[in-house]
Amino acid sequence: RMRILKYFRLLLCSLSFLLFCGVTVQAKDILEEDADGSVHQHPVAIQWGYNTPGWKVAKWAPTSVTWVPRQVWIIEQIPKDPYYN
């Protein structure tokens, strides 16, 4: 876990916000229970811009997701080995 501290020096730069992509689904939509009691999970289908009728922005953008701001720490890693690249 903390092996990274052996090879890098960490510098805490700042506190910032990033947007994370979240999919809103119900558990009943992605989980299926078999007769023997085992549970299978179906992958969540994400709708993309090129598959969305009337979408005029970026074709690669996901259109069926919610963007949520999350607070994160920005950390700079500086290698202790001068020949690391």
PDB file of N, CA, C and O in Angstrom:
ATOM      1  N   ARG A   1       0.827  -1.207   0.000  1.00  0.00           N
ATOM      2  CA  ARG A   1       0.000   0.000   0.000  1.00  0.00           C
ATOM      3  C   ARG A   1       0.862   1.259   0.000  1.00  0.00           C
ATOM      4  O   ARG A   1       0.724   2.106  -0.844  1.00  0.00           O
ATOM      5  N   MET A   2       1.723   1.384   0.970  1.00  0.00           N
ATOM      6  CA  MET A   2       2.528   2.601   1.082  1.00  0.00           C
ATOM      7  C   MET A   2       3.873   2.453   0.377  1.00  0.00           C
ATOM      8  O   MET A   2       4.801   3.167   0.672  1.00  0.00           O
ATOM      9  N   ARG A   3       3.969   1.494  -0.537  1.00  0.00           N
ATOM     10  CA  ARG A   3       5.214   1.257  -1.263  1.00  0.00           C
ATOM     11  C   ARG A   3       5.636   2.475  -2.090  1.00  0.00           C
ATOM     12  O   ARG A   3       6.800   2.693  -2.338  1.00  0.00           O
ATOM     13  N   ILE A   4       4.656   3.264  -2.512  1.00  0.00           N
ATOM     14  CA  ILE A   4       4.944   4.439  -3.320  1.00  0.00           C
ATOM     15  C   ILE A   4       5.840   5.431  -2.577  1.00  0.00           C
ATOM     16  O   ILE A   4       6.632   6.140  -3.171  1.00  0.00           O
ATOM     17  N   LEU A   5       5.744   5.461  -1.246  1.00  0.00           N
ATOM     18  CA  LEU A   5       6.574   6.378  -0.465  1.00  0.00           C
ATOM     19  C   LEU A   5       8.046   5.989  -0.518  1.00  0.00           C
ATOM     20  O   LEU A   5       8.916   6.816  -0.276  1.00  0.00           O
ATOM     21  N   LYS A   6       8.326   4.744  -0.852  1.00  0.00           N
ATOM     22  CA  LYS A   6       9.704   4.274  -0.952  1.00  0.00           C
ATOM     23  C   LYS A   6      10.391   4.857  -2.190  1.00  0.00           C
ATOM     24  O   LYS A   6      11.584   5.104  -2.175  1.00  0.00           O
ATOM     25  N   TYR A   7       9.632   5.088  -3.244  1.00  0.00           N
ATOM     26  CA  TYR A   7      10.203   5.518  -4.520  1.00  0.00           C
ATOM     27  C   TYR A   7       9.899   6.966  -4.895  1.00  0.00           C
ATOM     28  O   TYR A   7      10.541   7.512  -5.783  1.00  0.00           O
ATOM     29  N   PHE A   8       8.924   7.567  -4.244  1.00  0.00           N
ATOM     30  CA  PHE A   8       8.522   8.936  -4.597  1.00  0.00           C
ATOM     31  C   PHE A   8       8.415   9.798  -3.344  1.00  0.00           C
ATOM     32  O   PHE A   8       8.139   9.322  -2.257  1.00  0.00           O
ATOM     33  N   ARG A   9       8.638  11.076  -3.553  1.00  0.00           N
ATOM     34  CA  ARG A   9       8.363  12.070  -2.526  1.00  0.00           C
ATOM     35  C   ARG A   9       7.051  12.725  -2.929  1.00  0.00           C
ATOM     36  O   ARG A   9       6.873  13.148  -4.072  1.00  0.00           O
ATOM     37  N   LEU A  10       6.114  12.780  -2.005  1.00  0.00           N
ATOM     38  CA  LEU A  10       4.797  13.326  -2.298  1.00  0.00           C
ATOM     39  C   LEU A  10       4.696  14.758  -1.798  1.00  0.00           C
ATOM     40  O   LEU A  10       5.112  15.071  -0.688  1.00  0.00           O
ATOM     41  N   LEU A  11       4.134  15.614  -2.624  1.00  0.00           N
ATOM     42  CA  LEU A  11       3.960  17.014  -2.287  1.00  0.00           C
ATOM     43  C   LEU A  11       2.477  17.350  -2.408  1.00  0.00           C
ATOM     44  O   LEU A  11       1.885  17.198  -3.475  1.00  0.00           O
ATOM     45  N   LEU A  12       1.882  17.751  -1.315  1.00  0.00           N
ATOM     46  CA  LEU A  12       0.479  18.132  -1.308  1.00  0.00           C
ATOM     47  C   LEU A  12       0.365  19.527  -1.906  1.00  0.00           C
ATOM     48  O   LEU A  12       0.837  20.505  -1.330  1.00  0.00           O
ATOM     49  N   CYS A  13      -0.259  19.620  -3.073  1.00  0.00           N
ATOM     50  CA  CYS A  13      -0.310  20.896  -3.798  1.00  0.00           C
ATOM     51  C   CYS A  13      -1.514  21.750  -3.417  1.00  0.00           C
ATOM     52  O   CYS A  13      -1.350  22.897  -3.027  1.00  0.00           O
ATOM     53  N   SER A  14      -2.713  21.177  -3.549  1.00  0.00           N
ATOM     54  CA  SER A  14      -3.899  21.993  -3.292  1.00  0.00           C
ATOM     55  C   SER A  14      -5.124  21.125  -3.116  1.00  0.00           C
ATOM     56  O   SER A  14      -5.115  19.929  -3.368  1.00  0.00           O
ATOM     57  N   LEU A  15      -6.193  21.770  -2.728  1.00  0.00           N
ATOM     58  CA  LEU A  15      -7.507  21.151  -2.625  1.00  0.00           C
ATOM     59  C   LEU A  15      -8.335  21.721  -3.765  1.00  0.00           C
ATOM     60  O   LEU A  15      -8.356  22.939  -3.977  1.00  0.00           O
ATOM     61  N   SER A  16      -8.996  20.855  -4.532  1.00  0.00           N
ATOM     62  CA  SER A  16      -9.710  21.313  -5.705  1.00  0.00           C
ATOM     63  C   SER A  16     -10.988  20.494  -5.893  1.00  0.00           C
ATOM     64  O   SER A  16     -11.293  19.623  -5.088  1.00  0.00           O
ATOM     65  N   PHE A  17     -11.721  20.789  -6.950  1.00  0.00           N
ATOM     66  CA  PHE A  17     -12.928  20.048  -7.297  1.00  0.00           C
ATOM     67  C   PHE A  17     -12.749  19.431  -8.675  1.00  0.00           C
ATOM     68  O   PHE A  17     -12.219  20.062  -9.591  1.00  0.00           O
ATOM     69  N   LEU A  18     -13.191  18.180  -8.835  1.00  0.00           N
ATOM     70  CA  LEU A  18     -13.222  17.496 -10.124  1.00  0.00           C
ATOM     71  C   LEU A  18     -14.634  16.996 -10.362  1.00  0.00           C
ATOM     72  O   LEU A  18     -15.374  16.721  -9.426  1.00  0.00           O
ATOM     73  N   LEU A  19     -14.992  16.862 -11.637  1.00  0.00           N
ATOM     74  CA  LEU A  19     -16.297  16.315 -11.980  1.00  0.00           C
ATOM     75  C   LEU A  19     -16.164  14.817 -12.201  1.00  0.00           C
ATOM     76  O   LEU A  19     -15.329  14.367 -12.985  1.00  0.00           O
ATOM     77  N   PHE A  20     -16.985  14.043 -11.500  1.00  0.00           N
ATOM     78  CA  PHE A  20     -17.000  12.597 -11.653  1.00  0.00           C
ATOM     79  C   PHE A  20     -18.304  12.187 -12.318  1.00  0.00           C
ATOM     80  O   PHE A  20     -19.354  12.765 -12.074  1.00  0.00           O
ATOM     81  N   CYS A  21     -18.209  11.178 -13.131  1.00  0.00           N
ATOM     82  CA  CYS A  21     -19.342  10.680 -13.895  1.00  0.00           C
ATOM     83  C   CYS A  21     -20.087   9.637 -13.076  1.00  0.00           C
ATOM     84  O   CYS A  21     -19.491   8.663 -12.613  1.00  0.00           O
ATOM     85  N   GLY A  22     -21.365   9.829 -12.880  1.00  0.00           N
ATOM     86  CA  GLY A  22     -22.168   8.875 -12.137  1.00  0.00           C
ATOM     87  C   GLY A  22     -23.386   8.461 -12.937  1.00  0.00           C
ATOM     88  O   GLY A  22     -23.971   9.260 -13.668  1.00  0.00           O
ATOM     89  N   VAL A  23     -23.746   7.189 -12.829  1.00  0.00           N
ATOM     90  CA  VAL A  23     -24.912   6.666 -13.522  1.00  0.00           C
ATOM     91  C   VAL A  23     -25.998   6.406 -12.490  1.00  0.00           C
ATOM     92  O   VAL A  23     -25.758   5.747 -11.484  1.00  0.00           O
ATOM     93  N   THR A  24     -27.172   6.924 -12.729  1.00  0.00           N
ATOM     94  CA  THR A  24     -28.287   6.734 -11.812  1.00  0.00           C
ATOM     95  C   THR A  24     -29.114   5.543 -12.282  1.00  0.00           C
ATOM     96  O   THR A  24     -29.741   5.591 -13.339  1.00  0.00           O
ATOM     97  N   VAL A  25     -29.066   4.458 -11.500  1.00  0.00           N
ATOM     98  CA  VAL A  25     -29.848   3.263 -11.820  1.00  0.00           C
ATOM     99  C   VAL A  25     -30.418   2.685 -10.535  1.00  0.00           C
ATOM    100  O   VAL A  25     -29.943   2.982  -9.446  1.00  0.00           O
ATOM    101  N   GLN A  26     -31.418   1.867 -10.684  1.00  0.00           N
ATOM    102  CA  GLN A  26     -31.994   1.148  -9.564  1.00  0.00           C
ATOM    103  C   GLN A  26     -31.340  -0.227  -9.498  1.00  0.00           C
ATOM    104  O   GLN A  26     -30.993  -0.805 -10.523  1.00  0.00           O
ATOM    105  N   ALA A  27     -31.191  -0.772  -8.298  1.00  0.00           N
ATOM    106  CA  ALA A  27     -30.581  -2.086  -8.142  1.00  0.00           C
ATOM    107  C   ALA A  27     -31.371  -3.154  -8.887  1.00  0.00           C
ATOM    108  O   ALA A  27     -30.800  -4.083  -9.454  1.00  0.00           O
ATOM    109  N   LYS A  28     -32.685  -3.005  -8.957  1.00  0.00           N
ATOM    110  CA  LYS A  28     -33.510  -3.997  -9.644  1.00  0.00           C
ATOM    111  C   LYS A  28     -33.246  -3.998 -11.148  1.00  0.00           C
ATOM    112  O   LYS A  28     -33.529  -4.983 -11.832  1.00  0.00           O
ATOM    113  N   ASP A  29     -32.687  -2.910 -11.695  1.00  0.00           N
ATOM    114  CA  ASP A  29     -32.397  -2.831 -13.124  1.00  0.00           C
ATOM    115  C   ASP A  29     -31.106  -3.547 -13.500  1.00  0.00           C
ATOM    116  O   ASP A  29     -30.947  -3.958 -14.645  1.00  0.00           O
ATOM    117  N   ILE A  30     -30.166  -3.684 -12.576  1.00  0.00           N
ATOM    118  CA  ILE A  30     -28.878  -4.276 -12.922  1.00  0.00           C
ATOM    119  C   ILE A  30     -28.604  -5.600 -12.222  1.00  0.00           C
ATOM    120  O   ILE A  30     -27.695  -6.317 -12.603  1.00  0.00           O
ATOM    121  N   LEU A  31     -29.403  -5.963 -11.195  1.00  0.00           N
ATOM    122  CA  LEU A  31     -29.187  -7.211 -10.477  1.00  0.00           C
ATOM    123  C   LEU A  31     -30.300  -8.196 -10.802  1.00  0.00           C
ATOM    124  O   LEU A  31     -31.475  -7.836 -10.836  1.00  0.00           O
ATOM    125  N   GLU A  32     -29.898  -9.442 -11.040  1.00  0.00           N
ATOM    126  CA  GLU A  32     -30.869 -10.485 -11.336  1.00  0.00           C
ATOM    127  C   GLU A  32     -30.571 -11.681 -10.434  1.00  0.00           C
ATOM    128  O   GLU A  32     -29.441 -12.165 -10.402  1.00  0.00           O
ATOM    129  N   GLU A  33     -31.578 -12.127  -9.716  1.00  0.00           N
ATOM    130  CA  GLU A  33     -31.393 -13.264  -8.814  1.00  0.00           C
ATOM    131  C   GLU A  33     -31.889 -14.541  -9.485  1.00  0.00           C
ATOM    132  O   GLU A  33     -32.998 -14.597 -10.020  1.00  0.00           O
ATOM    133  N   ASP A  34     -31.032 -15.569  -9.463  1.00  0.00           N
ATOM    134  CA  ASP A  34     -31.395 -16.867 -10.033  1.00  0.00           C
ATOM    135  C   ASP A  34     -32.192 -17.684  -9.028  1.00  0.00           C
ATOM    136  O   ASP A  34     -32.301 -17.332  -7.855  1.00  0.00           O
ATOM    137  N   ALA A  35     -32.732 -18.813  -9.487  1.00  0.00           N
ATOM    138  CA  ALA A  35     -33.538 -19.686  -8.637  1.00  0.00           C
ATOM    139  C   ALA A  35     -32.724 -20.271  -7.485  1.00  0.00           C
ATOM    140  O   ALA A  35     -33.255 -20.525  -6.405  1.00  0.00           O
ATOM    141  N   ASP A  36     -31.399 -20.462  -7.699  1.00  0.00           N
ATOM    142  CA  ASP A  36     -30.559 -21.028  -6.633  1.00  0.00           C
ATOM    143  C   ASP A  36     -30.075 -19.981  -5.636  1.00  0.00           C
ATOM    144  O   ASP A  36     -29.329 -20.287  -4.720  1.00  0.00           O
ATOM    145  N   GLY A  37     -30.476 -18.732  -5.812  1.00  0.00           N
ATOM    146  CA  GLY A  37     -30.109 -17.678  -4.870  1.00  0.00           C
ATOM    147  C   GLY A  37     -28.899 -16.861  -5.276  1.00  0.00           C
ATOM    148  O   GLY A  37     -28.567 -15.873  -4.637  1.00  0.00           O
ATOM    149  N   SER A  38     -28.194 -17.268  -6.332  1.00  0.00           N
ATOM    150  CA  SER A  38     -27.039 -16.487  -6.783  1.00  0.00           C
ATOM    151  C   SER A  38     -27.519 -15.229  -7.506  1.00  0.00           C
ATOM    152  O   SER A  38     -28.635 -15.174  -8.030  1.00  0.00           O
ATOM    153  N   VAL A  39     -26.682 -14.227  -7.518  1.00  0.00           N
ATOM    154  CA  VAL A  39     -27.030 -12.929  -8.103  1.00  0.00           C
ATOM    155  C   VAL A  39     -26.070 -12.615  -9.238  1.00  0.00           C
ATOM    156  O   VAL A  39     -24.859 -12.769  -9.098  1.00  0.00           O
ATOM    157  N   HIS A  40     -26.624 -12.194 -10.368  1.00  0.00           N
ATOM    158  CA  HIS A  40     -25.821 -11.768 -11.520  1.00  0.00           C
ATOM    159  C   HIS A  40     -25.997 -10.264 -11.699  1.00  0.00           C
ATOM    160  O   HIS A  40     -27.105  -9.744 -11.546  1.00  0.00           O
ATOM    161  N   GLN A  41     -24.926  -9.601 -12.056  1.00  0.00           N
ATOM    162  CA  GLN A  41     -24.987  -8.160 -12.292  1.00  0.00           C
ATOM    163  C   GLN A  41     -24.863  -7.895 -13.782  1.00  0.00           C
ATOM    164  O   GLN A  41     -23.953  -8.381 -14.439  1.00  0.00           O
ATOM    165  N   HIS A  42     -25.790  -7.132 -14.314  1.00  0.00           N
ATOM    166  CA  HIS A  42     -25.753  -6.750 -15.719  1.00  0.00           C
ATOM    167  C   HIS A  42     -25.052  -5.399 -15.839  1.00  0.00           C
ATOM    168  O   HIS A  42     -25.285  -4.506 -15.022  1.00  0.00           O
ATOM    169  N   PRO A  43     -24.212  -5.226 -16.841  1.00  0.00           N
ATOM    170  CA  PRO A  43     -23.540  -3.925 -16.985  1.00  0.00           C
ATOM    171  C   PRO A  43     -24.541  -2.817 -17.312  1.00  0.00           C
ATOM    172  O   PRO A  43     -25.561  -3.055 -17.960  1.00  0.00           O
ATOM    173  N   VAL A  44     -24.240  -1.629 -16.848  1.00  0.00           N
ATOM    174  CA  VAL A  44     -25.091  -0.469 -17.093  1.00  0.00           C
ATOM    175  C   VAL A  44     -24.798   0.050 -18.490  1.00  0.00           C
ATOM    176  O   VAL A  44     -23.639   0.286 -18.851  1.00  0.00           O
ATOM    177  N   ALA A  45     -25.821   0.195 -19.288  1.00  0.00           N
ATOM    178  CA  ALA A  45     -25.654   0.708 -20.650  1.00  0.00           C
ATOM    179  C   ALA A  45     -25.605   2.230 -20.607  1.00  0.00           C
ATOM    180  O   ALA A  45     -26.537   2.876 -20.137  1.00  0.00           O
ATOM    181  N   ILE A  46     -24.517   2.782 -21.087  1.00  0.00           N
ATOM    182  CA  ILE A  46     -24.363   4.240 -21.134  1.00  0.00           C
ATOM    183  C   ILE A  46     -24.716   4.714 -22.535  1.00  0.00           C
ATOM    184  O   ILE A  46     -24.246   4.158 -23.522  1.00  0.00           O
ATOM    185  N   GLN A  47     -25.546   5.707 -22.615  1.00  0.00           N
ATOM    186  CA  GLN A  47     -25.945   6.300 -23.897  1.00  0.00           C
ATOM    187  C   GLN A  47     -24.900   7.334 -24.299  1.00  0.00           C
ATOM    188  O   GLN A  47     -24.534   8.194 -23.503  1.00  0.00           O
ATOM    189  N   TRP A  48     -24.415   7.251 -25.517  1.00  0.00           N
ATOM    190  CA  TRP A  48     -23.396   8.174 -26.024  1.00  0.00           C
ATOM    191  C   TRP A  48     -24.027   9.170 -26.990  1.00  0.00           C
ATOM    192  O   TRP A  48     -25.104   8.929 -27.531  1.00  0.00           O
ATOM    193  N   GLY A  49     -23.348  10.274 -27.227  1.00  0.00           N
ATOM    194  CA  GLY A  49     -23.865  11.342 -28.073  1.00  0.00           C
ATOM    195  C   GLY A  49     -24.214  10.900 -29.474  1.00  0.00           C
ATOM    196  O   GLY A  49     -25.222  11.318 -30.034  1.00  0.00           O
ATOM    197  N   TYR A  50     -23.416  10.029 -30.084  1.00  0.00           N
ATOM    198  CA  TYR A  50     -23.690   9.606 -31.457  1.00  0.00           C
ATOM    199  C   TYR A  50     -24.916   8.691 -31.541  1.00  0.00           C
ATOM    200  O   TYR A  50     -25.450   8.484 -32.627  1.00  0.00           O
ATOM    201  N   ASN A  51     -25.385   8.140 -30.411  1.00  0.00           N
ATOM    202  CA  ASN A  51     -26.593   7.310 -30.390  1.00  0.00           C
ATOM    203  C   ASN A  51     -27.823   8.065 -29.901  1.00  0.00           C
ATOM    204  O   ASN A  51     -28.901   7.486 -29.857  1.00  0.00           O
ATOM    205  N   THR A  52     -27.672   9.315 -29.530  1.00  0.00           N
ATOM    206  CA  THR A  52     -28.781  10.091 -28.977  1.00  0.00           C
ATOM    207  C   THR A  52     -29.381  10.978 -30.065  1.00  0.00           C
ATOM    208  O   THR A  52     -28.696  11.860 -30.592  1.00  0.00           O
ATOM    209  N   PRO A  53     -30.641  10.761 -30.417  1.00  0.00           N
ATOM    210  CA  PRO A  53     -31.275  11.597 -31.444  1.00  0.00           C
ATOM    211  C   PRO A  53     -31.331  13.059 -31.002  1.00  0.00           C
ATOM    212  O   PRO A  53     -31.666  13.366 -29.869  1.00  0.00           O
ATOM    213  N   GLY A  54     -30.981  13.956 -31.920  1.00  0.00           N
ATOM    214  CA  GLY A  54     -31.036  15.385 -31.647  1.00  0.00           C
ATOM    215  C   GLY A  54     -29.830  15.924 -30.894  1.00  0.00           C
ATOM    216  O   GLY A  54     -29.769  17.115 -30.603  1.00  0.00           O
ATOM    217  N   TRP A  55     -28.866  15.096 -30.557  1.00  0.00           N
ATOM    218  CA  TRP A  55     -27.676  15.532 -29.819  1.00  0.00           C
ATOM    219  C   TRP A  55     -26.758  16.271 -30.781  1.00  0.00           C
ATOM    220  O   TRP A  55     -26.336  15.723 -31.793  1.00  0.00           O
ATOM    221  N   LYS A  56     -26.425  17.540 -30.496  1.00  0.00           N
ATOM    222  CA  LYS A  56     -25.660  18.358 -31.432  1.00  0.00           C
ATOM    223  C   LYS A  56     -24.287  18.752 -30.894  1.00  0.00           C
ATOM    224  O   LYS A  56     -23.577  19.506 -31.524  1.00  0.00           O
ATOM    225  N   VAL A  57     -23.920  18.238 -29.734  1.00  0.00           N
ATOM    226  CA  VAL A  57     -22.638  18.627 -29.146  1.00  0.00           C
ATOM    227  C   VAL A  57     -21.617  17.543 -29.501  1.00  0.00           C
ATOM    228  O   VAL A  57     -21.644  17.020 -30.596  1.00  0.00           O
ATOM    229  N   ALA A  58     -20.715  17.214 -28.615  1.00  0.00           N
ATOM    230  CA  ALA A  58     -19.669  16.228 -28.879  1.00  0.00           C
ATOM    231  C   ALA A  58     -20.276  14.835 -29.000  1.00  0.00           C
ATOM    232  O   ALA A  58     -20.986  14.380 -28.109  1.00  0.00           O
ATOM    233  N   LYS A  59     -19.980  14.161 -30.085  1.00  0.00           N
ATOM    234  CA  LYS A  59     -20.540  12.830 -30.329  1.00  0.00           C
ATOM    235  C   LYS A  59     -19.991  11.788 -29.365  1.00  0.00           C
ATOM    236  O   LYS A  59     -20.603  10.771 -29.133  1.00  0.00           O
ATOM    237  N   TRP A  60     -18.807  12.025 -28.795  1.00  0.00           N
ATOM    238  CA  TRP A  60     -18.186  11.063 -27.880  1.00  0.00           C
ATOM    239  C   TRP A  60     -18.668  11.234 -26.440  1.00  0.00           C
ATOM    240  O   TRP A  60     -18.360  10.411 -25.583  1.00  0.00           O
ATOM    241  N   ALA A  61     -19.435  12.259 -26.149  1.00  0.00           N
ATOM    242  CA  ALA A  61     -19.838  12.556 -24.773  1.00  0.00           C
ATOM    243  C   ALA A  61     -20.938  11.609 -24.299  1.00  0.00           C
ATOM    244  O   ALA A  61     -21.879  11.328 -25.030  1.00  0.00           O
ATOM    245  N   PRO A  62     -20.832  11.121 -23.052  1.00  0.00           N
ATOM    246  CA  PRO A  62     -21.921  10.308 -22.508  1.00  0.00           C
ATOM    247  C   PRO A  62     -23.117  11.201 -22.174  1.00  0.00           C
ATOM    248  O   PRO A  62     -22.967  12.265 -21.594  1.00  0.00           O
ATOM    249  N   THR A  63     -24.318  10.765 -22.588  1.00  0.00           N
ATOM    250  CA  THR A  63     -25.510  11.596 -22.394  1.00  0.00           C
ATOM    251  C   THR A  63     -26.440  11.060 -21.310  1.00  0.00           C
ATOM    252  O   THR A  63     -27.376  11.747 -20.931  1.00  0.00           O
ATOM    253  N   SER A  64     -26.207   9.850 -20.826  1.00  0.00           N
ATOM    254  CA  SER A  64     -27.105   9.264 -19.827  1.00  0.00           C
ATOM    255  C   SER A  64     -26.464   9.216 -18.439  1.00  0.00           C
ATOM    256  O   SER A  64     -26.770   8.336 -17.650  1.00  0.00           O
ATOM    257  N   VAL A  65     -25.587  10.143 -18.161  1.00  0.00           N
ATOM    258  CA  VAL A  65     -24.891  10.158 -16.871  1.00  0.00           C
ATOM    259  C   VAL A  65     -25.128  11.488 -16.169  1.00  0.00           C
ATOM    260  O   VAL A  65     -25.574  12.452 -16.761  1.00  0.00           O
ATOM    261  N   THR A  66     -24.787  11.502 -14.901  1.00  0.00           N
ATOM    262  CA  THR A  66     -24.865  12.719 -14.102  1.00  0.00           C
ATOM    263  C   THR A  66     -23.452  13.087 -13.683  1.00  0.00           C
ATOM    264  O   THR A  66     -22.706  12.247 -13.196  1.00  0.00           O
ATOM    265  N   TRP A  67     -23.075  14.331 -13.874  1.00  0.00           N
ATOM    266  CA  TRP A  67     -21.742  14.802 -13.472  1.00  0.00           C
ATOM    267  C   TRP A  67     -21.838  15.393 -12.076  1.00  0.00           C
ATOM    268  O   TRP A  67     -22.632  16.282 -11.819  1.00  0.00           O
ATOM    269  N   VAL A  68     -21.015  14.877 -11.176  1.00  0.00           N
ATOM    270  CA  VAL A  68     -21.078  15.259  -9.771  1.00  0.00           C
ATOM    271  C   VAL A  68     -19.736  15.863  -9.354  1.00  0.00           C
ATOM    272  O   VAL A  68     -18.692  15.233  -9.531  1.00  0.00           O
ATOM    273  N   PRO A  69     -19.710  17.097  -8.806  1.00  0.00           N
ATOM    274  CA  PRO A  69     -18.450  17.665  -8.330  1.00  0.00           C
ATOM    275  C   PRO A  69     -18.020  17.009  -7.023  1.00  0.00           C
ATOM    276  O   PRO A  69     -18.827  16.845  -6.108  1.00  0.00           O
ATOM    277  N   ARG A  70     -16.761  16.615  -6.951  1.00  0.00           N
ATOM    278  CA  ARG A  70     -16.202  16.005  -5.744  1.00  0.00           C
ATOM    279  C   ARG A  70     -14.920  16.737  -5.376  1.00  0.00           C
ATOM    280  O   ARG A  70     -14.124  17.100  -6.230  1.00  0.00           O
ATOM    281  N   GLN A  71     -14.740  16.931  -4.079  1.00  0.00           N
ATOM    282  CA  GLN A  71     -13.542  17.598  -3.588  1.00  0.00           C
ATOM    283  C   GLN A  71     -12.387  16.593  -3.543  1.00  0.00           C
ATOM    284  O   GLN A  71     -12.543  15.477  -3.046  1.00  0.00           O
ATOM    285  N   VAL A  72     -11.240  16.968  -4.109  1.00  0.00           N
ATOM    286  CA  VAL A  72     -10.080  16.078  -4.176  1.00  0.00           C
ATOM    287  C   VAL A  72      -8.815  16.845  -3.784  1.00  0.00           C
ATOM    288  O   VAL A  72      -8.762  18.068  -3.868  1.00  0.00           O
ATOM    289  N   TRP A  73      -7.801  16.097  -3.357  1.00  0.00           N
ATOM    290  CA  TRP A  73      -6.484  16.659  -3.106  1.00  0.00           C
ATOM    291  C   TRP A  73      -5.634  16.472  -4.349  1.00  0.00           C
ATOM    292  O   TRP A  73      -5.608  15.396  -4.937  1.00  0.00           O
ATOM    293  N   ILE A  74      -4.927  17.507  -4.756  1.00  0.00           N
ATOM    294  CA  ILE A  74      -3.985  17.420  -5.869  1.00  0.00           C
ATOM    295  C   ILE A  74      -2.616  17.128  -5.258  1.00  0.00           C
ATOM    296  O   ILE A  74      -2.112  17.896  -4.434  1.00  0.00           O
ATOM    297  N   ILE A  75      -2.022  15.996  -5.646  1.00  0.00           N
ATOM    298  CA  ILE A  75      -0.753  15.554  -5.084  1.00  0.00           C
ATOM    299  C   ILE A  75       0.270  15.415  -6.206  1.00  0.00           C
ATOM    300  O   ILE A  75      -0.002  14.803  -7.235  1.00  0.00           O
ATOM    301  N   GLU A  76       1.444  15.979  -6.009  1.00  0.00           N
ATOM    302  CA  GLU A  76       2.541  15.850  -6.970  1.00  0.00           C
ATOM    303  C   GLU A  76       3.498  14.776  -6.473  1.00  0.00           C
ATOM    304  O   GLU A  76       3.873  14.749  -5.308  1.00  0.00           O
ATOM    305  N   GLN A  77       3.869  13.867  -7.376  1.00  0.00           N
ATOM    306  CA  GLN A  77       4.820  12.810  -7.043  1.00  0.00           C
ATOM    307  C   GLN A  77       6.161  13.145  -7.671  1.00  0.00           C
ATOM    308  O   GLN A  77       6.248  13.351  -8.877  1.00  0.00           O
ATOM    309  N   ILE A  78       7.198  13.202  -6.865  1.00  0.00           N
ATOM    310  CA  ILE A  78       8.540  13.502  -7.346  1.00  0.00           C
ATOM    311  C   ILE A  78       9.397  12.257  -7.115  1.00  0.00           C
ATOM    312  O   ILE A  78       9.534  11.806  -5.972  1.00  0.00           O
ATOM    313  N   PRO A  79       9.954  11.657  -8.183  1.00  0.00           N
ATOM    314  CA  PRO A  79      10.736  10.434  -7.993  1.00  0.00           C
ATOM    315  C   PRO A  79      12.018  10.703  -7.220  1.00  0.00           C
ATOM    316  O   PRO A  79      12.691  11.720  -7.408  1.00  0.00           O
ATOM    317  N   LYS A  80      12.373   9.774  -6.321  1.00  0.00           N
ATOM    318  CA  LYS A  80      13.627   9.895  -5.578  1.00  0.00           C
ATOM    319  C   LYS A  80      14.817   9.478  -6.428  1.00  0.00           C
ATOM    320  O   LYS A  80      15.937   9.939  -6.202  1.00  0.00           O
ATOM    321  N   ASP A  81      14.570   8.619  -7.412  1.00  0.00           N
ATOM    322  CA  ASP A  81      15.627   8.190  -8.333  1.00  0.00           C
ATOM    323  C   ASP A  81      15.779   9.236  -9.431  1.00  0.00           C
ATOM    324  O   ASP A  81      14.853   9.496 -10.191  1.00  0.00           O
ATOM    325  N   PRO A  82      16.953   9.869  -9.559  1.00  0.00           N
ATOM    326  CA  PRO A  82      17.113  10.926 -10.574  1.00  0.00           C
ATOM    327  C   PRO A  82      17.040  10.407 -12.011  1.00  0.00           C
ATOM    328  O   PRO A  82      16.830  11.173 -12.938  1.00  0.00           O
ATOM    329  N   TYR A  83      17.163   9.092 -12.221  1.00  0.00           N
ATOM    330  CA  TYR A  83      17.129   8.530 -13.555  1.00  0.00           C
ATOM    331  C   TYR A  83      15.756   7.965 -13.926  1.00  0.00           C
ATOM    332  O   TYR A  83      15.569   7.389 -14.980  1.00  0.00           O
ATOM    333  N   TYR A  84      14.801   8.118 -13.024  1.00  0.00           N
ATOM    334  CA  TYR A  84      13.438   7.648 -13.299  1.00  0.00           C
ATOM    335  C   TYR A  84      12.785   8.592 -14.301  1.00  0.00           C
ATOM    336  O   TYR A  84      12.838   9.802 -14.174  1.00  0.00           O
ATOM    337  N   ASN A  85      12.141   8.028 -15.325  1.00  0.00           N
ATOM    338  CA  ASN A  85      11.445   8.884 -16.277  1.00  0.00           C
ATOM    339  C   ASN A  85      10.147   8.300 -16.686  1.00  0.00           C
ATOM    340  O   ASN A  85       9.805   7.243 -16.739  1.00  0.00           O
TER     341      ASN A  85
END
